Amino acid sequence: MTPEIYERMLTAVETGRWPDGQKLTEGQRENAMELVMVYQAKYLDQNEHFSINKLGELVLKSKRDMREELKLKAQQRGESIARFNLNNDTKTPEQDK
């Protein structure tokens, strides 16, 4: 399966529709989901909230686990996680320039 077909299958499973807009039958959805899971297990080393690892096992991560993993990766690259102030009354030092 090519990466393009994988992306189409993934979108079909997520939306319940084929790229042309037709609705997937229950059988088609089950088959597409199985293909996506097999592709993820074989070709992708995913670290998303829900994925299949290379051993074919379901990987579920909590928000806390994901946050810690992203923080660790950012620190290893010498970066920091972007933080935004949602209060419009407070200006950042960059805005005062």
PDB file of C-alpha atoms in Angstrom:
ATOM      1  CA  MET A   1       0.000   0.000   0.000  1.00  0.00           C
ATOM      2  CA  THR A   2       1.405   3.403  -0.913  1.00  0.00           C
ATOM      3  CA  PRO A   3       1.450   6.312   1.568  1.00  0.00           C
ATOM      4  CA  GLU A   4      -1.187   8.062  -0.574  1.00  0.00           C
ATOM      5  CA  ILE A   5      -3.580   5.120  -0.331  1.00  0.00           C
ATOM      6  CA  TYR A   6      -2.909   4.906   3.410  1.00  0.00           C
ATOM      7  CA  GLU A   7      -3.870   8.583   3.811  1.00  0.00           C
ATOM      8  CA  ARG A   8      -7.082   8.019   1.822  1.00  0.00           C
ATOM      9  CA  MET A   9      -7.975   4.985   3.936  1.00  0.00           C
ATOM     10  CA  LEU A  10      -7.215   6.868   7.137  1.00  0.00           C
ATOM     11  CA  THR A  11      -9.425   9.775   6.071  1.00  0.00           C
ATOM     12  CA  ALA A  12     -12.191   7.359   5.063  1.00  0.00           C
ATOM     13  CA  VAL A  13     -12.063   5.659   8.474  1.00  0.00           C
ATOM     14  CA  GLU A  14     -12.023   9.001  10.301  1.00  0.00           C
ATOM     15  CA  THR A  15     -14.857  10.592   8.304  1.00  0.00           C
ATOM     16  CA  GLY A  16     -16.868   7.524   7.314  1.00  0.00           C
ATOM     17  CA  ARG A  17     -16.797   8.624   3.666  1.00  0.00           C
ATOM     18  CA  TRP A  18     -14.719   7.890   0.590  1.00  0.00           C
ATOM     19  CA  PRO A  19     -12.910  10.800  -1.102  1.00  0.00           C
ATOM     20  CA  ASP A  20     -15.802  11.085  -3.610  1.00  0.00           C
ATOM     21  CA  GLY A  21     -18.252  11.610  -0.726  1.00  0.00           C
ATOM     22  CA  GLN A  22     -19.929   8.193  -0.732  1.00  0.00           C
ATOM     23  CA  LYS A  23     -20.577   6.715   2.689  1.00  0.00           C
ATOM     24  CA  LEU A  24     -18.599   3.600   3.721  1.00  0.00           C
ATOM     25  CA  THR A  25     -20.576   0.479   4.490  1.00  0.00           C
ATOM     26  CA  GLU A  26     -19.885  -1.146   7.860  1.00  0.00           C
ATOM     27  CA  GLY A  27     -17.845  -3.847   6.112  1.00  0.00           C
ATOM     28  CA  GLN A  28     -15.816  -1.308   4.163  1.00  0.00           C
ATOM     29  CA  ARG A  29     -15.119   0.681   7.328  1.00  0.00           C
ATOM     30  CA  GLU A  30     -13.946  -2.430   9.191  1.00  0.00           C
ATOM     31  CA  ASN A  31     -11.677  -3.458   6.302  1.00  0.00           C
ATOM     32  CA  ALA A  32     -10.277   0.055   5.885  1.00  0.00           C
ATOM     33  CA  MET A  33      -9.614   0.306   9.617  1.00  0.00           C
ATOM     34  CA  GLU A  34      -7.786  -3.020   9.577  1.00  0.00           C
ATOM     35  CA  LEU A  35      -5.643  -1.877   6.629  1.00  0.00           C
ATOM     36  CA  VAL A  36      -4.813   1.387   8.427  1.00  0.00           C
ATOM     37  CA  MET A  37      -3.820  -0.476  11.578  1.00  0.00           C
ATOM     38  CA  VAL A  38      -1.637  -2.938   9.675  1.00  0.00           C
ATOM     39  CA  TYR A  39       0.071  -0.088   7.768  1.00  0.00           C
ATOM     40  CA  GLN A  40       0.686   1.823  11.016  1.00  0.00           C
ATOM     41  CA  ALA A  41       2.125  -1.236  12.690  1.00  0.00           C
ATOM     42  CA  LYS A  42       4.402  -2.100   9.781  1.00  0.00           C
ATOM     43  CA  TYR A  43       5.592   1.282   8.488  1.00  0.00           C
ATOM     44  CA  LEU A  44       4.944   3.976  11.064  1.00  0.00           C
ATOM     45  CA  ASP A  45       6.604   4.332  14.433  1.00  0.00           C
ATOM     46  CA  GLN A  46       3.807   6.428  15.841  1.00  0.00           C
ATOM     47  CA  ASN A  47       3.663   8.048  19.206  1.00  0.00           C
ATOM     48  CA  GLU A  48       0.199   9.521  18.934  1.00  0.00           C
ATOM     49  CA  HIS A  49      -2.579   9.117  21.490  1.00  0.00           C
ATOM     50  CA  PHE A  50      -4.015   6.104  19.672  1.00  0.00           C
ATOM     51  CA  SER A  51      -1.860   4.025  17.374  1.00  0.00           C
ATOM     52  CA  ILE A  52      -0.588   0.532  16.686  1.00  0.00           C
ATOM     53  CA  ASN A  53       3.052  -0.209  17.488  1.00  0.00           C
ATOM     54  CA  LYS A  54       5.393  -2.381  15.426  1.00  0.00           C
ATOM     55  CA  LEU A  55       4.385  -5.453  17.421  1.00  0.00           C
ATOM     56  CA  GLY A  56       0.765  -4.932  16.389  1.00  0.00           C
ATOM     57  CA  GLU A  57      -0.280  -3.834  19.880  1.00  0.00           C
ATOM     58  CA  LEU A  58      -2.690  -0.991  20.587  1.00  0.00           C
ATOM     59  CA  VAL A  59      -0.945   2.034  22.127  1.00  0.00           C
ATOM     60  CA  LEU A  60      -3.053   4.437  24.176  1.00  0.00           C
ATOM     61  CA  LYS A  61      -1.490   7.458  25.860  1.00  0.00           C
ATOM     62  CA  SER A  62      -3.010   9.882  28.311  1.00  0.00           C
ATOM     63  CA  LYS A  63      -2.824  13.640  27.777  1.00  0.00           C
ATOM     64  CA  ARG A  64      -0.279  13.797  30.574  1.00  0.00           C
ATOM     65  CA  ASP A  65       1.936  11.170  28.892  1.00  0.00           C
ATOM     66  CA  MET A  66       1.716  13.012  25.559  1.00  0.00           C
ATOM     67  CA  ARG A  67       2.535  16.365  27.193  1.00  0.00           C
ATOM     68  CA  GLU A  68       5.568  14.910  28.997  1.00  0.00           C
ATOM     69  CA  GLU A  69       6.801  13.210  25.823  1.00  0.00           C
ATOM     70  CA  LEU A  70       6.494  16.431  23.802  1.00  0.00           C
ATOM     71  CA  LYS A  71       8.220  18.424  26.554  1.00  0.00           C
ATOM     72  CA  LEU A  72      11.109  15.935  26.661  1.00  0.00           C
ATOM     73  CA  LYS A  73      11.527  16.001  22.866  1.00  0.00           C
ATOM     74  CA  ALA A  74      11.518  19.809  22.863  1.00  0.00           C
ATOM     75  CA  GLN A  75      14.159  19.900  25.611  1.00  0.00           C
ATOM     76  CA  GLN A  76      16.342  17.442  23.704  1.00  0.00           C
ATOM     77  CA  ARG A  77      16.222  19.752  20.674  1.00  0.00           C
ATOM     78  CA  GLY A  78      16.901  22.825  22.806  1.00  0.00           C
ATOM     79  CA  GLU A  79      13.432  24.200  22.169  1.00  0.00           C
ATOM     80  CA  SER A  80      10.560  25.103  24.423  1.00  0.00           C
ATOM     81  CA  ILE A  81       6.862  24.481  24.056  1.00  0.00           C
ATOM     82  CA  ALA A  82       5.062  27.563  22.773  1.00  0.00           C
ATOM     83  CA  ARG A  83       2.787  29.172  25.330  1.00  0.00           C
ATOM     84  CA  PHE A  84       0.186  31.794  24.502  1.00  0.00           C
ATOM     85  CA  ASN A  85      -1.591  34.241  26.771  1.00  0.00           C
ATOM     86  CA  LEU A  86      -5.293  34.233  25.976  1.00  0.00           C
ATOM     87  CA  ASN A  87      -5.918  37.451  27.907  1.00  0.00           C
ATOM     88  CA  ASN A  88      -6.007  40.251  25.307  1.00  0.00           C
ATOM     89  CA  ASP A  89      -5.336  42.948  27.940  1.00  0.00           C
ATOM     90  CA  THR A  90      -1.815  41.725  28.653  1.00  0.00           C
ATOM     91  CA  LYS A  91       0.915  42.602  26.173  1.00  0.00           C
ATOM     92  CA  THR A  92       3.992  40.477  25.661  1.00  0.00           C
ATOM     93  CA  PRO A  93       7.455  42.141  25.605  1.00  0.00           C
ATOM     94  CA  GLU A  94       7.530  41.643  21.812  1.00  0.00           C
ATOM     95  CA  GLN A  95       4.305  43.645  21.436  1.00  0.00           C
ATOM     96  CA  ASP A  96       5.776  46.642  23.321  1.00  0.00           C
ATOM     97  CA  LYS A  97       8.555  47.106  20.747  1.00  0.00           C
TER      98      LYS A  97
END
